[in-house]
Amino acid sequence: MISKKTKYALKALIYLSREFDKGPILIADLAREERIPKKFLELILLALKNAGVLQSKKGKGGGYSLARPPREISMGKVIRTLEGPLAPVPCVSESAYARCEECDDEWSCGIRLVMKDVRDAMAQILDSASLADVLERIEQEKQKKDGALFYTI
Amino acid sequence: MISKKTKYALKALIYLSREFDKGPILIADLAREERIPKKFLELILLALKNAGVLQSKKGKGGGYSLARPPREISMGKVIRTLEGPLAPVPCVSESAYARCEECDDEWSCGIRLVMKDVRDAMAQILDSASLADVLERIEQEKQKKDGALFYTI
DNA sequence: TGTTTAGCCTATCGATTTTGTAGTCTAATT
DNA sequence: AATTAGACTACAAAATCGATAGGCTAAACA
């Protein structure tokens, strides 16, 4: 399960994607609109900024905005930033490989072999899903729902 | 990342798969062979027994053994038992659906749409990987390694 | 220039989860 | 009845998570 922190991050980024061309958004506004504790959101946005996902402007008229267009920011990048590596075990992580302490023979570890498949499948999905894709899928779903409504009334 | 608990469980089950036809194995032996804290392993094996994965025998000559052949026990089952649902968010779990508190409109939640794909991909891999499959893949890897060794010497 | 605005940064805190340990109880075997 | 070995409960240290507090710094603007 992903943490609340990561969910907050994704919600904030989807919001910022919608407002992409409208200049910086205040943390306070984001927090209120998405019902995220303001001080907690501050930390999250800061982490995303340090990861190159967001940019910020200080002082009056300041706030946060995406550092790149929604099409160029992937769910994978966001989740890795806040949750750490996608891999279920460190020995199959591409972005942050580490040995498993308890493993003496990594090359014949059955857990590793299966978890590598899991990691690859997750990475394939999450690295190819951009914020723009997410917005599009939301719209598609809304239209599906409206269509269904039209026919069932 | 999966917990140590789950890794211990998988290591123990792979061990028990190898010894499947040799009668019950002592917790103490399992703990020593796989270097798992004995008392901790007790809890893990008990949970797996309650989930129907293992069976136990008390008293002298007792111990633990698989409740079903290795071919019929999936990684998915084991991980769900010790780690909980595979789904990254509760609202896409098949085995333990729950609403996300912070979500007001589940049907147009973009996070949910992508996470559903992730869950399905993970479930596809983990539910179709049996302990027998894992043993086979370990053997395959060992042979690959030996083959490579043969040619590079 | 100095005041206000708004993000930056560090510390801290309570609750929960993780990883384990201890000790007693119960069932089965000899 | 004595021994063996799993079953069950309780507990505790350490790590992680979710959240808050408060001062600092940079930018805008009057």
Tab-separated table of C-alpha atoms (C1' of nucleotides) in Angstrom:
chain	number	residue	atom	x	y	z
A	1	MET	CA	0.000	0.000	0.000
A	2	ILE	CA	1.239	3.459	-0.849
A	3	SER	CA	1.414	6.033	1.939
A	4	LYS	CA	-0.880	8.995	2.473
A	5	LYS	CA	2.110	11.166	1.653
A	6	THR	CA	2.314	9.708	-1.842
A	7	LYS	CA	-1.445	9.980	-2.357
A	8	TYR	CA	-1.324	13.630	-1.282
A	9	ALA	CA	1.538	14.200	-3.707
A	10	LEU	CA	-0.364	12.666	-6.611
A	11	LYS	CA	-3.530	14.612	-5.826
A	12	ALA	CA	-1.571	17.857	-5.630
A	13	LEU	CA	0.221	17.141	-8.904
A	14	ILE	CA	-2.989	16.288	-10.711
A	15	TYR	CA	-4.414	19.567	-9.450
A	16	LEU	CA	-1.330	21.446	-10.637
A	17	SER	CA	-1.558	19.692	-14.004
A	18	ARG	CA	-5.076	21.062	-14.473
A	19	GLU	CA	-3.850	24.579	-13.628
A	20	PHE	CA	-0.599	24.182	-15.552
A	21	ASP	CA	-0.876	27.376	-17.608
A	22	LYS	CA	-2.210	29.567	-14.805
A	23	GLY	CA	1.019	30.479	-13.008
A	24	PRO	CA	2.079	29.533	-9.475
A	25	ILE	CA	-0.495	28.081	-7.048
A	26	LEU	CA	-0.334	28.783	-3.310
A	27	ILE	CA	0.339	25.875	-0.939
A	28	ALA	CA	-2.568	27.176	1.127
A	29	ASP	CA	-4.968	26.958	-1.829
A	30	LEU	CA	-3.795	23.479	-2.779
A	31	ALA	CA	-4.122	22.327	0.819
A	32	ARG	CA	-7.647	23.694	1.136
A	33	GLU	CA	-8.883	22.400	-2.227
A	34	GLU	CA	-7.484	18.883	-1.797
A	35	ARG	CA	-8.022	18.764	1.969
A	36	ILE	CA	-4.384	18.082	2.796
A	37	PRO	CA	-2.781	19.358	6.070
A	38	LYS	CA	-0.935	22.460	4.961
A	39	LYS	CA	2.332	21.958	6.839
A	40	PHE	CA	2.496	18.344	5.730
A	41	LEU	CA	1.901	19.375	2.126
A	42	GLU	CA	4.772	21.842	2.414
A	43	LEU	CA	7.193	18.979	3.037
A	44	ILE	CA	5.794	16.961	0.173
A	45	LEU	CA	6.026	19.819	-2.335
A	46	LEU	CA	9.538	20.593	-1.177
A	47	ALA	CA	10.605	16.984	-1.802
A	48	LEU	CA	9.062	17.124	-5.265
A	49	LYS	CA	10.854	20.373	-5.937
A	50	ASN	CA	14.199	18.875	-4.914
A	51	ALA	CA	13.458	15.985	-7.251
A	52	GLY	CA	12.977	18.388	-10.153
A	53	VAL	CA	9.256	17.758	-10.521
A	54	LEU	CA	8.094	21.132	-9.227
A	55	GLN	CA	9.378	24.691	-9.272
A	56	SER	CA	8.545	27.397	-6.773
A	57	LYS	CA	8.437	31.147	-6.520
A	58	LYS	CA	8.816	32.984	-3.222
A	59	GLY	CA	7.153	36.103	-1.940
A	60	LYS	CA	3.965	37.763	-3.069
A	61	GLY	CA	2.482	36.227	-6.208
A	62	GLY	CA	4.563	33.133	-5.504
A	63	GLY	CA	3.617	29.484	-5.122
A	64	TYR	CA	4.253	26.169	-6.843
A	65	SER	CA	3.951	25.012	-10.420
A	66	LEU	CA	5.069	21.994	-12.431
A	67	ALA	CA	8.695	22.176	-13.531
A	68	ARG	CA	7.759	20.446	-16.805
A	69	PRO	CA	4.583	19.858	-18.786
A	70	PRO	CA	2.214	17.178	-17.406
A	71	ARG	CA	3.054	14.933	-20.376
A	72	GLU	CA	6.671	14.696	-19.156
A	73	ILE	CA	6.040	13.790	-15.513
A	74	SER	CA	5.416	10.111	-14.824
A	75	MET	CA	3.655	8.443	-11.910
A	76	GLY	CA	6.817	6.355	-11.513
A	77	LYS	CA	8.953	9.423	-10.890
A	78	VAL	CA	6.511	10.755	-8.295
A	79	ILE	CA	6.136	7.471	-6.447
A	80	ARG	CA	9.894	6.865	-6.382
A	81	THR	CA	10.428	10.351	-4.982
A	82	LEU	CA	8.072	9.907	-2.045
A	83	GLU	CA	7.840	6.163	-1.555
A	84	GLY	CA	11.318	5.028	-2.565
A	85	PRO	CA	12.103	2.357	-5.162
A	86	LEU	CA	9.237	0.488	-6.876
A	87	ALA	CA	11.003	-2.847	-6.426
A	88	PRO	CA	9.521	-5.196	-3.780
A	89	VAL	CA	13.078	-6.206	-2.807
A	90	PRO	CA	16.156	-3.967	-3.018
A	91	CYS	CA	18.154	-6.495	-5.084
A	92	VAL	CA	15.898	-5.970	-8.133
A	93	SER	CA	15.738	-2.179	-7.994
A	94	GLU	CA	17.085	-0.394	-11.075
A	95	SER	CA	17.069	3.051	-9.459
A	96	ALA	CA	18.504	2.022	-6.073
A	97	TYR	CA	20.024	-1.452	-6.123
A	98	ALA	CA	21.076	-2.896	-2.780
A	99	ARG	CA	21.951	-6.380	-1.633
A	100	CYS	CA	19.449	-8.215	0.576
A	101	GLU	CA	21.293	-8.854	3.870
A	102	GLU	CA	19.726	-12.241	4.432
A	103	CYS	CA	20.586	-13.517	0.958
A	104	ASP	CA	23.851	-15.452	0.529
A	105	ASP	CA	23.443	-16.454	-3.127
A	106	GLU	CA	21.621	-13.721	-4.996
A	107	TRP	CA	21.867	-15.428	-8.372
A	108	SER	CA	19.954	-18.502	-7.325
A	109	CYS	CA	17.408	-16.691	-5.137
A	110	GLY	CA	13.905	-17.658	-6.216
A	111	ILE	CA	12.281	-14.717	-4.490
A	112	ARG	CA	14.482	-12.390	-6.499
A	113	LEU	CA	13.560	-14.012	-9.814
A	114	VAL	CA	9.831	-13.531	-9.277
A	115	MET	CA	10.170	-10.076	-7.748
A	116	LYS	CA	12.174	-8.951	-10.770
A	117	ASP	CA	9.137	-9.731	-12.917
A	118	VAL	CA	6.919	-7.790	-10.526
A	119	ARG	CA	9.213	-4.782	-10.536
A	120	ASP	CA	9.429	-4.748	-14.322
A	121	ALA	CA	5.657	-4.925	-14.689
A	122	MET	CA	5.127	-2.101	-12.204
A	123	ALA	CA	7.812	0.066	-13.783
A	124	GLN	CA	6.367	-0.512	-17.252
A	125	ILE	CA	2.982	0.774	-16.126
A	126	LEU	CA	4.043	3.591	-13.813
A	127	ASP	CA	6.867	5.003	-15.929
A	128	SER	CA	4.663	5.205	-18.997
A	129	ALA	CA	1.715	6.830	-17.186
A	130	SER	CA	2.174	10.609	-17.283
A	131	LEU	CA	0.110	13.161	-15.411
A	132	ALA	CA	-1.398	14.120	-18.779
A	133	ASP	CA	-2.425	10.499	-19.316
A	134	VAL	CA	-4.071	10.469	-15.912
A	135	LEU	CA	-6.070	13.605	-16.725
A	136	GLU	CA	-7.184	12.047	-19.995
A	137	ARG	CA	-8.260	8.834	-18.310
A	138	ILE	CA	-10.257	10.800	-15.750
A	139	GLU	CA	-12.093	12.570	-18.579
A	140	GLN	CA	-12.713	9.282	-20.358
A	141	GLU	CA	-14.216	7.790	-17.212
A	142	LYS	CA	-16.452	10.800	-16.692
A	143	GLN	CA	-17.741	10.526	-20.247
A	144	LYS	CA	-18.323	6.793	-19.832
A	145	LYS	CA	-20.357	7.520	-16.713
A	146	ASP	CA	-22.376	10.264	-18.405
A	147	GLY	CA	-23.000	8.013	-21.394
A	148	ALA	CA	-24.250	5.226	-19.159
A	149	LEU	CA	-26.442	7.705	-17.325
A	150	PHE	CA	-27.943	8.888	-20.605
A	151	TYR	CA	-28.992	5.385	-21.531
A	152	THR	CA	-30.204	4.238	-18.116
A	153	ILE	CA	-32.488	7.157	-17.396
B	1	MET	CA	9.214	-3.172	-0.276
B	2	ILE	CA	8.070	-6.416	1.293
B	3	SER	CA	8.771	-6.956	5.000
B	4	LYS	CA	11.359	-9.283	6.523
B	5	LYS	CA	8.455	-11.319	7.804
B	6	THR	CA	7.277	-12.057	4.277
B	7	LYS	CA	10.803	-12.836	3.096
B	8	TYR	CA	11.246	-15.243	6.004
B	9	ALA	CA	7.935	-16.871	5.096
B	10	LEU	CA	8.949	-17.344	1.478
B	11	LYS	CA	12.352	-18.750	2.404
B	12	ALA	CA	10.772	-21.194	4.829
B	13	LEU	CA	8.178	-22.289	2.278
B	14	ILE	CA	10.775	-22.814	-0.441
B	15	TYR	CA	12.733	-24.931	2.031
B	16	LEU	CA	9.609	-26.939	2.903
B	17	SER	CA	8.860	-27.373	-0.800
B	18	ARG	CA	12.246	-29.004	-1.298
B	19	GLU	CA	11.558	-31.363	1.616
B	20	PHE	CA	7.918	-31.855	0.695
B	21	ASP	CA	7.940	-35.664	0.740
B	22	LYS	CA	10.114	-36.029	3.838
B	23	GLY	CA	7.526	-35.558	6.599
B	24	PRO	CA	7.297	-32.714	9.143
B	25	ILE	CA	10.250	-30.356	9.623
B	26	LEU	CA	11.063	-28.842	13.033
B	27	ILE	CA	10.752	-25.089	13.479
B	28	ALA	CA	14.166	-25.222	15.116
B	29	ASP	CA	15.750	-26.836	12.042
B	30	LEU	CA	14.081	-24.392	9.668
B	31	ALA	CA	15.179	-21.474	11.814
B	32	ARG	CA	18.780	-22.673	11.933
B	33	GLU	CA	19.033	-23.549	8.236
B	34	GLU	CA	17.491	-20.310	6.973
B	35	ARG	CA	18.923	-18.132	9.767
B	36	ILE	CA	15.549	-16.871	10.960
B	37	PRO	CA	14.908	-15.974	14.641
B	38	LYS	CA	13.132	-19.051	15.963
B	39	LYS	CA	10.371	-17.407	17.985
B	40	PHE	CA	9.626	-15.000	15.169
B	41	LEU	CA	9.436	-17.873	12.711
B	42	GLU	CA	6.916	-19.582	15.001
B	43	LEU	CA	4.493	-16.686	14.537
B	44	ILE	CA	4.991	-16.697	10.792
B	45	LEU	CA	4.392	-20.426	10.417
B	46	LEU	CA	1.327	-20.198	12.642
B	47	ALA	CA	-0.144	-17.483	10.424
B	48	LEU	CA	0.530	-19.618	7.353
B	49	LYS	CA	-1.105	-22.568	9.070
B	50	ASN	CA	-4.215	-20.518	9.882
B	51	ALA	CA	-4.314	-19.469	6.236
B	52	GLY	CA	-4.347	-23.103	5.158
B	53	VAL	CA	-0.891	-23.050	3.591
B	54	LEU	CA	0.837	-25.210	6.189
B	55	GLN	CA	-0.118	-28.089	8.448
B	56	SER	CA	1.524	-28.998	11.742
B	57	LYS	CA	2.008	-31.981	14.002
B	58	LYS	CA	2.612	-31.657	17.732
B	59	GLY	CA	4.766	-33.714	20.053
B	60	LYS	CA	7.751	-35.873	19.249
B	61	GLY	CA	8.221	-36.459	15.532
B	62	GLY	CA	6.169	-33.349	14.928
B	63	GLY	CA	6.874	-30.182	12.969
B	64	TYR	CA	5.568	-28.310	9.934
B	65	SER	CA	4.870	-29.371	6.369
B	66	LEU	CA	3.037	-27.914	3.371
B	67	ALA	CA	-0.719	-28.441	3.503
B	68	ARG	CA	-0.788	-28.895	-0.280
B	69	PRO	CA	1.761	-29.731	-2.978
B	70	PRO	CA	4.176	-26.918	-3.972
B	71	ARG	CA	2.452	-26.649	-7.348
B	72	GLU	CA	-0.751	-25.520	-5.615
B	73	ILE	CA	0.665	-22.789	-3.396
B	74	SER	CA	1.147	-19.396	-5.039
B	75	MET	CA	3.417	-16.517	-4.096
B	76	GLY	CA	0.297	-14.343	-4.164
B	77	LYS	CA	-1.366	-16.370	-1.432
B	78	VAL	CA	1.730	-16.208	0.771
B	79	ILE	CA	2.287	-12.497	0.308
B	80	ARG	CA	-1.384	-11.685	0.948
B	81	THR	CA	-1.276	-13.736	4.140
B	82	LEU	CA	1.679	-11.905	5.630
B	83	GLU	CA	1.710	-8.562	3.890
B	84	GLY	CA	-1.982	-7.944	3.291
B	85	PRO	CA	-3.572	-7.102	-0.079
B	86	LEU	CA	-1.369	-6.711	-3.154
B	87	ALA	CA	-3.207	-3.568	-4.247
B	88	PRO	CA	-1.302	-0.256	-3.853
B	89	VAL	CA	-4.583	1.389	-2.773
B	90	PRO	CA	-7.457	-0.349	-0.924
B	91	CYS	CA	-10.066	0.739	-3.484
B	92	VAL	CA	-8.606	-1.563	-6.166
B	93	SER	CA	-8.125	-4.630	-3.966
B	94	GLU	CA	-10.046	-7.725	-5.077
B	95	SER	CA	-9.377	-9.657	-1.867
B	96	ALA	CA	-10.009	-6.805	0.587
B	97	TYR	CA	-11.761	-3.853	-1.040
B	98	ALA	CA	-12.067	-0.718	1.056
B	99	ARG	CA	-12.868	2.864	0.238
B	100	CYS	CA	-10.058	5.448	0.354
B	101	GLU	CA	-11.060	7.948	3.060
B	102	GLU	CA	-9.665	10.936	1.228
B	103	CYS	CA	-11.471	10.118	-2.026
B	104	ASP	CA	-14.853	11.759	-2.659
B	105	ASP	CA	-15.439	10.494	-6.186
B	106	GLU	CA	-13.954	7.047	-6.597
B	107	TRP	CA	-15.150	6.598	-10.155
B	108	SER	CA	-13.252	9.552	-11.503
B	109	CYS	CA	-10.111	9.091	-9.399
B	110	GLY	CA	-7.077	9.020	-11.657
B	111	ILE	CA	-4.861	7.431	-9.045
B	112	ARG	CA	-7.299	4.551	-8.782
B	113	LEU	CA	-7.355	3.967	-12.539
B	114	VAL	CA	-3.591	3.574	-12.786
B	115	MET	CA	-3.289	1.603	-9.551
B	116	LYS	CA	-5.861	-0.858	-10.826
B	117	ASP	CA	-3.520	-1.657	-13.714
B	118	VAL	CA	-0.642	-2.089	-11.270
B	119	ARG	CA	-2.633	-4.408	-9.037
B	120	ASP	CA	-3.762	-6.529	-11.955
B	121	ALA	CA	-0.217	-6.876	-13.270
B	122	MET	CA	1.118	-7.868	-9.839
B	123	ALA	CA	-1.692	-10.334	-9.230
B	124	GLN	CA	-1.201	-11.902	-12.648
B	125	ILE	CA	2.450	-12.595	-11.869
B	126	LEU	CA	2.197	-13.551	-8.202
B	127	ASP	CA	-0.931	-15.680	-8.400
B	128	SER	CA	0.453	-17.725	-11.263
B	129	ALA	CA	3.878	-18.274	-9.665
B	130	SER	CA	3.708	-21.421	-7.523
B	131	LEU	CA	6.373	-22.647	-5.135
B	132	ALA	CA	7.074	-25.421	-7.635
B	133	ASP	CA	7.649	-22.792	-10.329
B	134	VAL	CA	10.066	-20.995	-8.061
B	135	LEU	CA	12.053	-24.196	-7.455
B	136	GLU	CA	12.197	-24.813	-11.195
B	137	ARG	CA	13.380	-21.307	-11.929
B	138	ILE	CA	16.098	-21.626	-9.293
B	139	GLU	CA	17.330	-24.809	-11.022
B	140	GLN	CA	17.216	-23.115	-14.406
B	141	GLU	CA	19.325	-20.241	-13.110
B	142	LYS	CA	21.857	-22.608	-11.599
B	143	GLN	CA	22.201	-24.442	-14.886
B	144	LYS	CA	22.560	-21.183	-16.786
B	145	LYS	CA	25.344	-20.186	-14.445
B	146	ASP	CA	27.095	-23.544	-14.759
B	147	GLY	CA	26.735	-23.398	-18.554
B	148	ALA	CA	28.258	-19.935	-18.677
B	149	LEU	CA	31.063	-21.135	-16.420
B	150	PHE	CA	31.773	-24.068	-18.748
B	151	TYR	CA	32.248	-21.786	-21.722
B	152	THR	CA	34.193	-19.029	-20.038
B	153	ILE	CA	36.816	-21.231	-18.406
C	1	DT	C1'	14.206	50.781	3.013
C	2	DG	C1'	11.394	48.148	5.520
C	3	DT	C1'	7.284	45.533	5.757
C	4	DT	C1'	4.612	41.904	4.141
C	5	DT	C1'	4.259	37.639	1.768
C	6	DA	C1'	5.211	32.918	1.030
C	7	DG	C1'	8.203	29.250	0.542
C	8	DC	C1'	12.518	26.838	3.213
C	9	DC	C1'	14.201	24.143	6.789
C	10	DT	C1'	14.778	21.720	11.222
C	11	DA	C1'	13.037	19.803	15.239
C	12	DT	C1'	9.767	17.409	17.551
C	13	DC	C1'	5.828	14.432	18.781
C	14	DG	C1'	2.309	10.847	19.146
C	15	DA	C1'	0.563	6.710	16.986
C	16	DT	C1'	1.341	2.714	14.550
C	17	DT	C1'	3.996	-0.993	12.572
C	18	DT	C1'	7.871	-3.887	12.502
C	19	DT	C1'	10.932	-7.089	14.476
C	20	DG	C1'	11.726	-9.624	17.785
C	21	DT	C1'	11.754	-11.994	22.923
C	22	DA	C1'	9.723	-14.413	27.026
C	23	DG	C1'	6.909	-17.455	29.191
C	24	DT	C1'	3.183	-20.346	29.795
C	25	DC	C1'	-0.251	-23.667	27.922
C	26	DT	C1'	-1.749	-27.708	25.356
C	27	DA	C1'	-1.562	-31.705	22.590
C	28	DA	C1'	0.847	-35.785	21.102
C	29	DT	C1'	4.262	-39.354	21.658
C	30	DT	C1'	6.847	-42.717	24.243
D	1	DA	C1'	3.888	-39.682	33.696
D	2	DA	C1'	7.549	-37.582	31.377
D	3	DT	C1'	9.126	-35.494	27.336
D	4	DT	C1'	8.628	-33.180	23.077
D	5	DA	C1'	7.142	-29.537	20.174
D	6	DG	C1'	3.799	-26.519	18.507
D	7	DA	C1'	-0.058	-22.747	20.237
D	8	DC	C1'	-1.002	-18.650	22.306
D	9	DT	C1'	-0.450	-14.252	24.874
D	10	DA	C1'	1.999	-10.483	26.323
D	11	DC	C1'	5.424	-7.381	25.957
D	12	DA	C1'	9.130	-4.205	24.253
D	13	DA	C1'	12.676	-1.881	21.461
D	14	DA	C1'	13.256	0.313	17.089
D	15	DA	C1'	11.689	2.220	12.952
D	16	DT	C1'	8.278	4.547	10.220
D	17	DC	C1'	4.311	7.485	9.441
D	18	DG	C1'	1.390	11.442	9.819
D	19	DA	C1'	1.364	15.710	11.441
D	20	DT	C1'	2.651	20.172	13.868
D	21	DA	C1'	5.614	24.213	15.525
D	22	DG	C1'	8.442	27.850	14.772
D	23	DG	C1'	12.009	30.450	13.098
D	24	DC	C1'	14.621	31.667	8.623
D	25	DT	C1'	15.220	33.504	3.947
D	26	DA	C1'	14.125	35.372	-0.375
D	27	DA	C1'	11.058	38.164	-3.224
D	28	DA	C1'	7.799	41.798	-4.028
D	29	DC	C1'	6.066	46.179	-3.220
D	30	DA	C1'	4.892	50.472	-1.092
